CSV table of C-alpha atoms in Angstrom, one decimal:
chain,number,residue,atom,x,y,z
A,1210,MET,CA,37.5,38.3,8.6
A,1211,ARG,CA,36.9,36.5,11.3
A,1212,THR,CA,33.0,38.0,11.9
A,1213,LYS,CA,32.8,36.7,7.3
A,1214,ILE,CA,34.2,33.3,8.9
A,1215,LYS,CA,32.1,32.8,11.7
A,1216,ASP,CA,28.9,33.9,10.0
A,1217,THR,CA,29.9,31.1,7.1
A,1218,LEU,CA,30.5,28.5,9.7
A,1219,PHE,CA,27.5,29.6,10.8
A,1220,VAL,CA,25.3,28.9,8.2
A,1221,ALA,CA,27.2,25.8,7.3
A,1222,LEU,CA,26.3,24.1,10.3
A,1223,VAL,CA,21.9,25.4,9.8
A,1224,LEU,CA,22.5,23.4,6.8
A,1225,LEU,CA,23.9,20.0,8.4
A,1226,SER,CA,21.8,20.4,10.8
A,1227,THR,CA,18.8,20.7,8.6
A,1228,ILE,CA,19.7,18.3,6.8
A,1229,SER,CA,20.5,16.2,9.5
A,1230,GLN,CA,16.4,16.5,10.4
A,1231,ALA,CA,15.3,15.5,7.4
A,1232,GLY,CA,13.1,12.3,7.9
A,1233,THR,CA,13.9,10.2,4.8
A,1234,ILE,CA,15.1,11.7,0.8
A,1235,GLY,CA,14.0,9.8,-1.6
A,1236,GLY,CA,13.6,10.0,-6.0
A,1237,PHE,CA,10.4,8.3,-7.8
A,1238,CYS,CA,9.5,7.5,-11.0
A,1239,GLY,CA,5.9,6.7,-13.0
A,1240,THR,CA,3.0,7.4,-15.3
A,1241,ILE,CA,0.3,10.3,-14.5
A,1242,ASP,CA,-2.5,10.2,-16.6
A,1243,THR,CA,-5.1,13.1,-17.3
A,1244,ASP,CA,-8.3,12.8,-19.3
A,1245,VAL,CA,-7.4,15.5,-21.6
A,1246,LEU,CA,-3.6,15.4,-22.0
A,1247,GLY,CA,-3.1,11.4,-21.5
A,1248,ASP,CA,-0.3,9.2,-20.0
A,1249,ALA,CA,3.3,10.6,-19.3
A,1250,SER,CA,6.3,9.5,-18.0
A,1251,ILE,CA,6.7,11.5,-14.5
A,1252,VAL,CA,10.5,11.7,-12.2
A,1253,GLY,CA,11.1,13.3,-8.7
A,1254,GLY,CA,12.8,13.7,-6.2
A,1255,TYR,CA,11.2,14.1,-2.3
A,1256,THR,CA,12.6,15.1,1.0
A,1257,THR,CA,10.5,14.4,4.0
A,1258,PHE,CA,11.5,15.5,8.6
A,1259,ASP,CA,9.9,14.4,11.7
A,1260,ALA,CA,6.6,16.2,12.9
A,1261,MET,CA,5.7,14.0,15.6
A,1262,PRO,CA,5.1,10.1,16.0
A,1263,PHE,CA,4.3,9.1,12.5
A,1264,VAL,CA,4.1,12.1,11.3
A,1265,ASP,CA,6.2,13.6,8.2
A,1266,LEU,CA,6.5,17.2,7.0
A,1267,PHE,CA,6.2,15.7,2.9
A,1268,PHE,CA,8.3,18.3,-0.1
A,1269,SER,CA,8.4,17.3,-3.9
A,1270,GLY,CA,9.2,18.6,-7.4
A,1271,SER,CA,9.7,16.1,-10.2
A,1272,TYR,CA,8.7,16.7,-13.8
A,1273,VAL,CA,6.2,15.4,-16.7
A,1274,SER,CA,7.8,14.6,-19.8
A,1275,GLU,CA,6.0,16.9,-22.8
A,1276,PHE,CA,2.8,15.7,-23.9
A,1277,ASP,CA,1.7,16.3,-28.0
A,1278,VAL,CA,-2.0,16.2,-27.9
A,1279,PHE,CA,-4.6,17.2,-26.2
A,1280,GLU,CA,-8.7,15.9,-26.4
A,1281,ASN,CA,-11.3,18.3,-26.0
A,1282,LYS,CA,-15.0,16.5,-25.6
A,1283,THR,CA,-17.7,18.6,-26.3
A,1284,GLN,CA,-21.7,17.2,-26.3
A,1285,ASN,CA,-23.4,18.7,-29.9
A,1286,SER,CA,-27.3,18.4,-29.6
A,1287,PHE,CA,-27.2,17.1,-33.3
A,1288,LEU,CA,-24.0,14.3,-32.9
A,1289,GLY,CA,-23.6,13.5,-29.3
A,1290,GLU,CA,-20.3,13.5,-28.2
A,1291,LEU,CA,-17.5,15.1,-30.1
A,1292,THR,CA,-13.7,14.6,-29.3
A,1293,GLN,CA,-11.4,17.1,-31.1
A,1294,ARG,CA,-7.9,16.9,-30.9
A,1295,TYR,CA,-5.4,19.5,-30.9
A,1296,GLU,CA,-1.6,19.5,-30.5
A,1297,VAL,CA,0.7,21.1,-28.7
A,1298,ASP,CA,4.5,22.0,-28.7
A,1299,ASP,CA,6.9,22.0,-26.1
A,1300,PHE,CA,4.2,21.6,-23.2
A,1301,TYR,CA,5.3,20.1,-20.2
A,1302,LEU,CA,4.3,19.8,-16.3
A,1303,VAL,CA,6.7,20.9,-12.9
A,1304,PRO,CA,4.6,19.9,-10.2
A,1305,LEU,CA,6.2,21.3,-6.9
A,1306,GLU,CA,4.2,19.9,-3.5
A,1307,ALA,CA,3.7,20.1,0.0
A,1308,GLY,CA,2.0,18.4,2.6
A,1309,VAL,CA,1.3,15.3,5.2
A,1310,LEU,CA,2.6,11.9,5.9
A,1311,VAL,CA,1.2,9.4,8.1
A,1312,GLU,CA,3.2,6.2,8.4
A,1313,ILE,CA,2.1,2.8,10.2
A,1314,GLY,CA,4.6,-0.1,10.4
A,1315,LEU,CA,3.1,-3.0,10.0
A,1316,ILE,CA,6.7,-5.3,11.0
A,1317,ASP,CA,10.2,-4.0,11.4
A,1318,LEU,CA,10.4,-3.8,7.6
A,1319,LEU,CA,7.3,-3.0,5.9
A,1320,GLU,CA,5.0,-0.2,6.0
A,1321,VAL,CA,1.6,1.9,4.9
A,1322,TYR,CA,1.2,5.3,4.8
A,1323,CYS,CA,-1.7,7.7,3.2
A,1324,GLY,CA,-0.9,11.8,2.9
A,1325,ALA,CA,-2.6,14.6,1.7
A,1326,GLY,CA,-1.7,18.5,0.9
A,1327,PHE,CA,-1.2,21.5,-1.9
A,1328,ALA,CA,-0.2,21.2,-5.2
A,1329,TYR,CA,0.8,24.2,-7.0
A,1330,TYR,CA,1.9,23.3,-11.1
A,1331,ILE,CA,3.9,25.4,-13.4
A,1332,LEU,CA,3.2,25.4,-16.6
A,1333,PRO,CA,5.2,27.0,-19.8
A,1334,SER,CA,3.6,29.2,-22.8
A,1335,PHE,CA,3.1,26.6,-25.6
A,1336,THR,CA,1.3,26.5,-29.1
A,1337,LEU,CA,-2.4,25.2,-29.6
A,1338,SER,CA,-2.9,24.0,-33.4
A,1339,SER,CA,-5.1,21.0,-35.7
A,1340,ASN,CA,-4.1,20.5,-38.9
A,1341,ASN,CA,-7.3,19.5,-39.5
A,1342,ASN,CA,-9.0,23.1,-39.7
A,1343,SER,CA,-6.5,24.7,-40.1
A,1344,PHE,CA,-5.2,27.0,-36.8
A,1345,GLU,CA,-3.3,28.2,-34.5
A,1346,LYS,CA,-2.9,30.1,-31.1
A,1347,ASP,CA,-0.4,30.7,-28.6
A,1348,VAL,CA,-1.1,29.8,-25.3
A,1349,ASP,CA,-0.3,30.8,-21.9
A,1350,ILE,CA,-2.1,30.3,-18.6
A,1351,SER,CA,-1.5,30.8,-15.5
A,1352,ASN,CA,0.1,28.5,-12.9
A,1353,LEU,CA,-1.7,26.2,-11.3
A,1354,LEU,CA,-3.2,25.2,-7.4
A,1355,GLY,CA,-5.0,22.2,-6.5
A,1356,TRP,CA,-5.1,19.4,-3.4
A,1357,TRP,CA,-3.3,15.7,-3.3
A,1358,GLY,CA,-3.7,12.6,-1.5
A,1359,LYS,CA,-1.3,9.2,-1.5
A,1360,ILE,CA,-1.5,6.1,-0.3
A,1361,GLY,CA,1.9,3.4,-0.5
A,1362,VAL,CA,3.3,0.9,1.2
A,1363,ALA,CA,7.2,1.1,1.8
A,1364,VAL,CA,9.7,-2.2,2.0
A,1365,GLY,CA,13.4,-2.8,2.8
A,1366,VAL,CA,16.2,-2.7,5.5
A,1367,PRO,CA,16.9,-0.5,7.5
A,1368,HIS,CA,17.6,3.2,6.4
A,1369,LEU,CA,17.0,1.9,2.6
A,1370,LYS,CA,13.4,1.3,1.4
A,1371,VAL,CA,11.4,0.8,-1.9
A,1372,PHE,CA,8.0,2.1,-2.3
A,1373,ALA,CA,5.1,1.5,-4.4
A,1374,GLU,CA,1.9,4.1,-4.4
A,1375,ALA,CA,-1.2,5.8,-6.1
A,1376,LYS,CA,-1.7,8.8,-5.5
A,1377,TYR,CA,-4.1,11.6,-7.3
A,1378,THR,CA,-4.3,15.6,-8.0
A,1379,SER,CA,-7.3,17.6,-8.4
A,1380,LEU,CA,-6.0,20.8,-9.7
A,1381,ASP,CA,-8.0,23.9,-11.3
A,1382,ALA,CA,-9.3,24.4,-14.0
A,1383,HIS,CA,-9.1,26.4,-17.3
A,1384,ASN,CA,-11.4,27.4,-20.5
A,1385,ILE,CA,-9.3,28.8,-23.5
A,1386,ASP,CA,-11.8,30.0,-26.2
A,1387,ILE,CA,-10.6,29.2,-29.7
A,1388,ASP,CA,-11.8,30.7,-33.0
A,1389,VAL,CA,-12.0,27.6,-35.9
A,1390,ALA,CA,-11.7,27.9,-39.4
A,1391,THR,CA,-12.7,25.0,-41.3
A,1392,ASP,CA,-12.9,24.8,-45.7
A,1393,PHE,CA,-17.2,24.5,-45.3
A,1394,PHE,CA,-18.0,27.1,-42.0
A,1395,GLU,CA,-16.3,29.1,-38.7
A,1396,TYR,CA,-16.5,28.3,-35.0
A,1397,LYS,CA,-15.9,28.9,-31.6
A,1398,ASP,CA,-14.5,26.0,-29.5
A,1399,THR,CA,-14.4,25.8,-25.8
A,1400,ILE,CA,-11.1,24.4,-24.5
A,1401,GLU,CA,-11.5,23.0,-20.8
A,1402,MET,CA,-7.9,22.3,-19.7
A,1403,ASP,CA,-8.0,20.2,-16.8
A,1404,PHE,CA,-5.1,18.8,-15.3
A,1405,SER,CA,-6.0,17.1,-12.5
A,1406,ASN,CA,-4.3,13.2,-12.4
A,1407,PHE,CA,-3.9,10.2,-11.6
A,1408,GLN,CA,-0.3,8.4,-10.5
A,1409,LEU,CA,1.8,5.4,-10.1
A,1410,LEU,CA,5.1,6.0,-8.8
A,1411,VAL,CA,7.8,3.6,-7.2
A,1412,GLY,CA,10.5,4.3,-5.7
A,1413,ALA,CA,13.3,4.8,-3.4
A,1414,ARG,CA,13.9,6.4,-0.5
A,1415,LEU,CA,17.5,7.0,2.3
A,1416,GLU,CA,16.1,6.9,5.5
A,1417,PHE,CA,18.0,9.3,8.2
């Protein structure tokens, strides 16, 4: 019994030590823009750990609200660029990210920072359909890997700051082949699902 109590206390102390070593804990919200999905809202949280002077390790998780429409642009030799809109059901994104931040304090209450790292996007299975062309397809693609880079500015008082940042994420693209039938003819279409995106974020953070 005493051994179990000691082990429990040891784990608790390790967890408390980890939290105490955190450089910051914060939350953010904003907009995310992709070529194929358009705009959506994003919310999330993050933590950083001091690695060395001016350099932090960064970890975050977020949720991107549901999208409604894919836009697929193709080149036709006779008609030029064509844009086909496809409806999607129950589609969202869960980005998980890790990387490095470099912070430079301009004055006591103001700093600029930049960072880069790796991204892992969790995607659900979803249904792709088109009312115009009367088809429906269940889609299940792999979760996505990529990289991100960002730059931002933070201002506030000791231990509490608000921030704004711009961020770009590049992700692997996936192609989906579909058979489309209309009242006049049938054809094959290839949808390039590239979820690379640009984000504008604001948030607040606690510093330890």
